[in-house]
CSV table of C-alpha atoms and ligand atoms in Angstrom, one decimal:
chain,number,residue,atom,x,y,z
A,1,UNK,CA,-112.9,124.2,98.7
A,2,UNK,CA,-116.2,124.8,100.4
A,3,UNK,CA,-119.0,127.1,99.2
A,4,UNK,CA,-120.0,129.5,102.0
A,5,UNK,CA,-123.0,131.8,102.1
A,6,UNK,CA,-122.5,134.9,104.1
A,7,UNK,CA,-125.7,136.9,104.9
A,8,UNK,CA,-124.9,140.5,105.8
A,9,UNK,CA,-121.7,140.0,103.9
A,10,UNK,CA,-121.5,143.7,102.9
A,11,UNK,CA,-121.6,144.8,106.5
A,12,UNK,CA,-118.8,145.5,108.9
A,13,UNK,CA,-118.2,141.9,110.3
A,14,UNK,CA,-119.6,140.1,107.2
A,15,UNK,CA,-117.1,141.8,104.8
A,16,UNK,CA,-114.2,140.7,107.0
A,17,UNK,CA,-115.6,137.2,107.2
A,18,UNK,CA,-115.7,137.2,103.3
A,19,UNK,CA,-112.1,138.3,103.1
A,20,UNK,CA,-111.0,135.6,105.6
A,21,UNK,CA,-112.9,132.8,103.9
A,22,UNK,CA,-111.6,133.7,100.4
A,23,UNK,CA,-108.1,133.8,102.0
A,24,UNK,CA,-108.7,130.2,103.1
A,25,UNK,CA,-109.5,129.3,99.5
A,26,UNK,CA,-113.3,129.0,99.8
A,27,UNK,CA,-116.0,130.1,97.4
A,28,UNK,CA,-118.1,132.9,98.9
A,29,UNK,CA,-121.6,134.0,98.0
A,30,UNK,CA,-122.3,137.3,99.8
A,31,UNK,CA,-126.0,137.9,100.3
A,32,UNK,CA,-127.0,141.4,101.4
A,33,UNK,CA,-129.7,144.0,100.7
A,34,UNK,CA,-127.4,146.9,101.7
A,35,UNK,CA,-129.8,148.1,104.4
A,36,UNK,CA,-127.0,149.0,106.8
A,37,UNK,CA,-124.0,147.6,104.8
A,38,UNK,CA,-122.3,149.1,101.8
A,39,UNK,CA,-120.7,148.0,98.5
A,40,UNK,CA,-117.7,150.1,99.7
A,41,UNK,CA,-116.9,147.3,102.2
A,42,UNK,CA,-116.4,144.7,99.5
A,43,UNK,CA,-115.3,146.8,96.5
A,44,UNK,CA,-111.7,145.8,97.2
A,45,UNK,CA,-112.4,142.1,96.5
A,46,UNK,CA,-111.1,140.9,93.2
A,47,UNK,CA,-111.6,137.2,93.3
A,48,UNK,CA,-113.4,134.9,90.9
A,49,UNK,CA,-114.5,132.8,93.9
A,50,UNK,CA,-116.6,135.8,95.2
A,51,UNK,CA,-120.1,136.8,94.2
A,52,UNK,CA,-122.4,139.5,95.6
A,53,UNK,CA,-126.2,139.0,95.5
A,54,UNK,CA,-128.6,141.8,96.4
A,55,UNK,CA,-131.3,139.8,98.3
A,56,UNK,CA,-133.5,140.8,101.2
A,57,UNK,CA,-133.5,137.6,103.3
A,58,UNK,CA,-136.9,138.5,104.9
A,59,UNK,CA,-138.3,137.7,101.4
A,60,UNK,CA,-137.9,134.4,99.6
A,61,UNK,CA,-134.3,133.1,99.4
A,62,UNK,CA,-133.5,130.8,96.5
A,63,UNK,CA,-129.8,129.7,96.0
A,64,UNK,CA,-129.4,127.2,93.1
A,65,UNK,CA,-125.9,125.9,94.0
A,66,UNK,CA,-124.7,123.4,96.6
A,67,UNK,CA,-123.8,125.1,99.8
A,68,UNK,CA,-121.5,123.8,102.6
A,69,UNK,CA,-121.8,126.6,105.2
A,70,UNK,CA,-124.4,129.3,105.9
A,71,UNK,CA,-123.0,132.1,108.0
A,72,UNK,CA,-126.1,134.1,109.0
A,73,UNK,CA,-124.9,137.6,110.0
A,74,UNK,CA,-127.6,139.8,108.4
A,75,UNK,CA,-129.3,142.0,110.9
A,76,UNK,CA,-129.2,145.7,111.9
A,77,UNK,CA,-126.7,145.7,114.7
A,78,UNK,CA,-126.0,149.2,116.1
A,79,UNK,CA,-128.6,150.8,118.3
A,80,UNK,CA,-129.0,153.7,115.8
A,81,UNK,CA,-130.0,151.2,113.1
A,82,UNK,CA,-132.3,148.9,115.1
A,83,UNK,CA,-134.1,151.8,116.8
A,84,UNK,CA,-134.7,153.3,113.3
A,85,UNK,CA,-135.8,149.8,111.9
A,86,UNK,CA,-137.6,148.1,114.8
A,87,UNK,CA,-140.0,146.0,112.7
A,88,UNK,CA,-137.4,145.1,110.1
A,89,UNK,CA,-135.0,144.0,112.9
A,90,UNK,CA,-137.7,141.6,114.3
A,91,UNK,CA,-138.4,140.4,110.9
A,92,UNK,CA,-134.8,139.6,110.0
A,93,UNK,CA,-134.4,137.7,113.3
A,94,UNK,CA,-137.6,135.7,112.7
A,95,UNK,CA,-138.4,135.4,108.9
A,96,UNK,CA,-134.9,135.9,107.8
A,97,UNK,CA,-133.5,133.3,110.2
A,98,UNK,CA,-136.3,130.9,109.2
A,99,UNK,CA,-135.3,131.3,105.5
A,100,UNK,CA,-131.6,130.8,106.1
A,101,UNK,CA,-132.2,127.8,108.3
A,102,UNK,CA,-134.4,126.4,105.5
A,103,UNK,CA,-131.5,126.9,103.1
A,104,UNK,CA,-129.1,125.0,105.5
A,105,UNK,CA,-131.6,122.2,105.9
A,106,UNK,CA,-132.3,121.8,102.2
A,107,UNK,CA,-128.6,122.0,101.2
A,108,UNK,CA,-127.4,119.9,104.3
A,109,UNK,CA,-125.1,122.7,105.1
A,110,UNK,CA,-123.5,123.7,108.5
A,111,UNK,CA,-125.4,126.8,109.9
A,112,UNK,CA,-123.9,129.5,112.0
A,113,UNK,CA,-126.1,132.1,113.7
A,114,UNK,CA,-124.4,135.4,114.6
A,115,UNK,CA,-126.1,136.1,118.0
A,116,UNK,CA,-125.0,138.7,120.5
A,117,UNK,CA,-124.1,139.4,124.1
A,118,UNK,CA,-127.3,141.4,124.1
A,119,UNK,CA,-129.2,138.1,124.8
A,120,UNK,CA,-127.9,138.5,128.3
A,121,UNK,CA,-129.5,142.0,128.6
A,122,UNK,CA,-128.4,144.0,131.6
A,123,UNK,CA,-126.7,141.1,133.3
A,124,UNK,CA,-126.9,140.2,137.0
A,125,UNK,CA,-124.0,137.7,136.4
A,126,UNK,CA,-120.5,138.8,135.7
A,127,UNK,CA,-118.7,137.8,133.6
A,128,UNK,CA,-121.3,136.2,131.4
A,129,UNK,CA,-121.2,132.5,130.9
A,130,UNK,CA,-123.2,130.8,128.2
A,131,UNK,CA,-125.4,129.1,130.9
A,132,UNK,CA,-126.7,132.4,132.1
A,133,UNK,CA,-130.3,132.9,130.7
A,134,UNK,CA,-130.2,136.7,130.7
A,135,UNK,CA,-132.0,139.8,132.0
A,136,UNK,CA,-133.7,141.4,129.1
A,137,UNK,CA,-136.5,144.0,129.0
A,138,UNK,CA,-138.8,142.7,126.3
A,139,UNK,CA,-140.8,145.9,125.9
A,140,UNK,CA,-138.1,148.6,126.1
A,141,UNK,CA,-136.8,150.2,122.8
A,142,UNK,CA,-133.8,147.8,122.7
A,143,UNK,CA,-136.1,144.8,123.0
A,144,UNK,CA,-136.6,144.6,119.3
A,145,UNK,CA,-132.9,143.6,118.8
A,146,UNK,CA,-132.4,141.6,122.0
A,147,UNK,CA,-135.6,139.6,121.6
A,148,UNK,CA,-135.1,139.0,117.8
A,149,UNK,CA,-131.8,137.4,118.6
A,150,UNK,CA,-133.2,135.3,121.5
A,151,UNK,CA,-135.9,134.1,119.1
A,152,UNK,CA,-133.4,133.4,116.4
A,153,UNK,CA,-131.4,131.3,119.0
A,154,UNK,CA,-134.6,129.3,119.9
A,155,UNK,CA,-135.4,128.8,116.3
A,156,UNK,CA,-131.9,127.6,115.5
A,157,UNK,CA,-132.0,125.0,118.4
A,158,UNK,CA,-135.5,123.9,117.2
A,159,UNK,CA,-134.2,123.3,113.7
A,160,UNK,CA,-131.3,121.4,115.2
A,161,UNK,CA,-133.4,119.3,117.6
A,162,UNK,CA,-136.5,118.6,115.4
A,163,UNK,CA,-135.1,118.8,111.9
A,164,UNK,CA,-131.6,117.6,112.5
A,165,UNK,CA,-129.9,120.7,110.9
A,166,UNK,CA,-126.2,121.0,111.8
A,167,UNK,CA,-126.3,124.3,113.6
A,168,UNK,CA,-124.0,126.6,115.7
A,169,UNK,CA,-124.6,129.8,117.6
A,170,UNK,CA,-121.9,132.4,118.3
A,171,UNK,CA,-122.7,135.1,120.9
A,172,UNK,CA,-120.6,138.0,119.7
A,173,UNK,CA,-119.4,140.6,122.2
A,174,UNK,CA,-118.5,144.3,121.2
A,175,UNK,CA,-116.2,144.1,118.3
A,176,UNK,CA,-114.3,146.9,116.5
A,177,UNK,CA,-112.0,147.5,113.6
A,178,UNK,CA,-111.8,149.0,110.1
A,179,UNK,CA,-115.1,149.5,108.2
A,180,UNK,CA,-117.2,150.4,111.2
A,181,UNK,CA,-119.3,153.4,110.1
A,182,UNK,CA,-118.2,156.7,111.7
A,183,UNK,CA,-121.8,157.6,112.4
A,184,UNK,CA,-123.2,154.2,113.5
A,185,UNK,CA,-123.4,155.4,117.1
A,186,UNK,CA,-121.2,152.7,118.7
A,187,UNK,CA,-118.6,153.9,121.2
A,188,UNK,CA,-115.4,153.3,119.3
A,189,UNK,CA,-116.2,154.8,115.9
A,190,UNK,CA,-118.0,157.7,117.7
A,191,UNK,CA,-115.0,158.5,119.9
A,192,UNK,CA,-112.6,158.1,117.0
A,193,UNK,CA,-114.5,160.5,114.8
A,194,UNK,CA,-114.8,163.0,117.6
A,195,UNK,CA,-111.1,162.7,118.6
A,196,UNK,CA,-109.9,163.0,115.0
A,197,UNK,CA,-111.9,166.2,114.6
A,198,UNK,CA,-110.6,167.5,118.0
A,199,UNK,CA,-114.2,167.7,119.2
A,200,UNK,CA,-115.4,166.7,122.7
A,201,UNK,CA,-115.8,163.0,123.3
A,202,UNK,CA,-119.3,162.3,124.5
A,203,UNK,CA,-119.4,159.7,127.3
A,204,UNK,CA,-122.8,158.6,128.6
A,205,UNK,CA,-123.6,158.7,132.3
A,206,UNK,CA,-120.4,158.9,134.4
A,207,UNK,CA,-118.6,156.7,132.0
A,208,UNK,CA,-118.4,154.0,134.7
A,209,UNK,CA,-120.2,151.3,132.6
A,210,UNK,CA,-117.9,148.6,131.3
A,211,UNK,CA,-117.4,147.0,127.9
A,212,UNK,CA,-115.0,144.4,126.6
A,213,UNK,CA,-113.7,145.1,123.1
A,214,UNK,CA,-112.6,142.5,120.6
A,215,UNK,CA,-110.5,143.3,117.5
A,216,UNK,CA,-112.3,142.1,114.4
A,217,UNK,CA,-109.5,139.7,113.2
A,218,UNK,CA,-109.7,137.8,116.5
A,219,UNK,CA,-113.5,137.6,116.3
A,220,UNK,CA,-113.5,136.3,112.7
A,221,UNK,CA,-111.0,133.6,113.6
A,222,UNK,CA,-113.3,132.5,116.4
A,223,UNK,CA,-116.4,132.4,114.2
A,224,UNK,CA,-114.8,130.3,111.6
A,225,UNK,CA,-113.3,127.9,114.2
A,226,UNK,CA,-116.8,127.5,115.6
A,227,UNK,CA,-118.4,127.0,112.2
A,228,UNK,CA,-115.8,124.3,111.4
A,229,UNK,CA,-116.3,122.5,114.7
A,230,UNK,CA,-119.0,120.1,115.7
A,231,UNK,CA,-120.3,122.3,118.6
A,232,UNK,CA,-124.0,123.0,118.7
A,233,UNK,CA,-124.4,124.9,122.0
A,234,UNK,CA,-123.9,128.7,122.0
A,235,UNK,CA,-120.3,130.0,122.4
A,236,UNK,CA,-119.2,133.4,123.5
A,237,UNK,CA,-116.6,135.0,121.3
A,238,UNK,CA,-115.2,138.3,122.6
A,239,UNK,CA,-112.3,139.8,124.4
A,240,UNK,CA,-112.5,139.4,128.2
A,241,UNK,CA,-110.4,142.5,129.0
A,242,UNK,CA,-112.8,144.9,130.5
A,243,UNK,CA,-112.7,148.8,130.4
A,244,UNK,CA,-114.9,151.6,131.5
A,245,UNK,CA,-116.2,153.8,128.8
A,246,UNK,CA,-114.2,156.6,130.4
A,247,UNK,CA,-111.0,154.6,130.1
A,248,UNK,CA,-111.8,153.8,126.5
A,249,UNK,CA,-112.3,157.5,125.7
A,250,UNK,CA,-108.9,158.3,127.2
A,251,UNK,CA,-107.2,155.5,125.1
A,252,UNK,CA,-108.8,156.8,122.0
A,253,UNK,CA,-107.5,160.4,122.8
A,254,UNK,CA,-104.0,158.8,123.4
A,255,UNK,CA,-103.8,156.9,120.1
A,256,UNK,CA,-105.2,159.7,118.0
A,257,UNK,CA,-103.0,162.3,119.8
A,258,UNK,CA,-106.1,164.5,120.0
A,259,UNK,CA,-106.6,167.7,121.9
A,260,UNK,CA,-110.3,166.7,122.6
A,261,UNK,CA,-111.7,166.9,126.1
A,262,UNK,CA,-114.4,164.5,127.5
A,263,UNK,CA,-118.0,165.6,128.2
A,264,UNK,CA,-120.8,163.6,129.9
A,265,UNK,CA,-124.3,163.0,128.5
A,266,UNK,CA,-127.4,161.2,130.0
A,267,UNK,CA,-127.4,157.4,129.8
A,268,UNK,CA,-129.6,155.8,127.1
A,269,UNK,CA,-132.6,153.6,128.2
A,270,UNK,CA,-131.6,150.1,129.3
A,271,UNK,CA,-127.9,150.6,128.6
A,272,UNK,CA,-126.2,147.6,130.2
A,273,UNK,CA,-123.9,148.5,133.1
A,274,UNK,CA,-121.4,145.7,132.6
A,275,UNK,CA,-120.4,143.5,129.7
A,276,UNK,CA,-117.7,140.9,129.8
A,277,UNK,CA,-117.5,137.4,128.2
A,278,UNK,CA,-116.5,134.3,130.0
A,279,UNK,CA,-114.6,132.6,127.2
A,280,UNK,CA,-113.7,129.3,129.0
A,281,UNK,CA,-116.0,127.4,126.5
A,282,UNK,CA,-114.3,128.9,123.4
A,283,UNK,CA,-110.9,128.1,124.9
A,284,UNK,CA,-111.9,124.5,125.8
A,285,UNK,CA,-113.9,123.5,122.7
A,286,UNK,CA,-112.2,125.6,120.0
A,287,UNK,CA,-108.7,126.3,121.4
A,288,UNK,CA,-109.6,130.0,120.6
A,289,UNK,CA,-108.6,133.1,122.4
A,290,UNK,CA,-108.1,136.7,121.4
A,291,UNK,CA,-104.6,138.0,120.7
A,292,UNK,CA,-105.0,141.7,120.0
A,293,UNK,CA,-104.7,144.2,122.9
A,294,UNK,CA,-107.0,147.3,122.9
A,295,UNK,CA,-104.3,149.9,122.2
A,296,UNK,CA,-102.8,147.9,119.3
A,297,UNK,CA,-106.3,147.2,117.9
A,298,UNK,CA,-107.2,151.0,118.0
A,299,UNK,CA,-103.9,151.7,116.2
A,300,UNK,CA,-104.6,149.1,113.5
A,301,UNK,CA,-108.1,150.4,113.1
A,302,UNK,CA,-106.7,153.9,112.3
A,303,UNK,CA,-104.0,152.5,110.0
A,304,UNK,CA,-106.3,150.2,108.0
A,305,UNK,CA,-109.2,152.6,107.9
A,306,UNK,CA,-107.6,155.9,107.0
A,307,UNK,CA,-108.4,159.0,108.9
A,308,UNK,CA,-111.0,160.3,106.3
A,309,UNK,CA,-113.2,157.2,106.7
A,310,UNK,CA,-113.0,157.3,110.4
A,311,UNK,CA,-113.8,161.0,110.4
A,312,UNK,CA,-117.0,160.2,108.4
A,313,UNK,CA,-116.0,161.7,105.1
A,314,UNK,CA,-117.4,158.7,103.1
A,315,UNK,CA,-120.3,157.7,105.4
B,401,NAD,P1,-123.7,145.7,110.0
B,401,NAD,O1,-124.9,146.6,110.1
B,401,NAD,O2,-122.5,146.3,109.5
B,401,NAD,O3,-124.0,144.5,109.0
B,401,NAD,C1,-125.3,143.9,108.9
B,401,NAD,C2,-125.5,143.6,107.4
B,401,NAD,O4,-126.8,142.9,107.3
B,401,NAD,C3,-125.5,144.8,106.6
B,401,NAD,O5,-124.7,144.7,105.5
B,401,NAD,C4,-127.0,144.9,106.1
B,401,NAD,O6,-127.2,145.5,104.9
B,401,NAD,C5,-127.4,143.4,106.1
B,401,NAD,N1,-128.8,143.2,106.2
B,401,NAD,C6,-129.7,143.8,107.1
B,401,NAD,N2,-131.0,143.4,106.8
B,401,NAD,C7,-130.9,142.5,105.8
B,401,NAD,C8,-131.8,141.8,105.1
B,401,NAD,N3,-133.2,141.8,105.3
B,401,NAD,N4,-131.4,141.0,104.0
B,401,NAD,C9,-130.1,140.9,103.7
B,401,NAD,N5,-129.1,141.7,104.3
B,401,NAD,C10,-129.5,142.4,105.4
B,401,NAD,O7,-123.5,145.1,111.4
B,401,NAD,P2,-122.3,144.2,112.0
B,401,NAD,O8,-121.7,144.9,113.1
B,401,NAD,O9,-121.4,143.7,110.9
B,401,NAD,O10,-123.1,142.9,112.6
B,401,NAD,C11,-123.2,141.7,111.9
B,401,NAD,C12,-123.9,140.7,112.8
B,401,NAD,O11,-123.1,140.5,114.0
B,401,NAD,C13,-125.3,141.1,113.2
B,401,NAD,O12,-126.1,140.0,113.2
B,401,NAD,C14,-125.1,141.5,114.6
B,401,NAD,O13,-126.3,141.4,115.4
B,401,NAD,C15,-124.0,140.7,115.1
B,401,NAD,N6,-123.2,141.3,116.2
B,401,NAD,C16,-122.3,142.3,115.9
B,401,NAD,C17,-121.6,142.9,117.0
B,401,NAD,C18,-120.5,144.0,116.8
B,401,NAD,O14,-119.9,144.4,117.7
B,401,NAD,N7,-120.3,144.4,115.6
B,401,NAD,C19,-121.9,142.5,118.3
B,401,NAD,C20,-122.8,141.5,118.5
B,401,NAD,C21,-123.5,140.9,117.4
């Protein structure tokens, strides 16, 4: 049994990671300040090996026990959140990541940074391989998130090279599943909420921009495989099947059997036009690949979330 610290453990991905690690027989310390997460995401956990600690990781982080793994997921992640919390987002990526790397160093733990496909910005290379350095606007409104993650990656590699910390970096591509917040502004929960209420689905631009959507169970399996490997270089984890936003909207209408129509709204600033992971490295080094198709994943999201939560009744 290993002891795993999960920062951001009360968030969407973090709570699924806590479930998975507990299922593997590990002890889990969930560290979260509930800034964008919720106790509702972890209230189902009844396991003596699980503990929640309300800590803001941008402040001092002190953990008395031995730790084997630090999974560092804490950060505002949806555009609605990081545009509302620009300074906090930069601080979590910088001070927060410093603190958690310090914990990993002191405890001699394996460290995993949850980075993002947003480090590639609006990419000129398609699909995105880990060798691509990105095309990010540092001073646009989204820069607070993209640059915080790029800084966190640089910091992680510096702790690895200079301090000998055992680190890993996962570049997460768009992920969906139960416990996404209905009002967090990301495409799938927004479309689902609108479809379940039979209201128009709002597609930005012409809806021709593409995304690749990974079901949460596939992603968590990939994250843990990376943490338990000896790989230090960044690894893309995501589903390479690519859809336009318009295709996604139509699939959501299909699975929800909604009567909604589709309407078009102006594109947000610096919205990437294409997004698709090259997952050759994950396949080669981890033997990982996603298994869940989009329509199945959308159906499982509805079944496992319940219509009330998807429609935003408990947000
Ligand atoms: P989320 O907002 O649901 O979870 C983030 C969690 O971090 C929340 O529980 C929040 O309260 C916590 N947190 C924020 N600031 C904190 C602080 N100072 N101290 C302690 N806890 C703090 O978002 P998510 O979608 O679960 O994302 C988790 C991680 O994965 C993030 O680092 C995000 O950048 C990354 N990621 C997610 C996606 C995705 O599709 N969901 C894609 C790329 C990267």
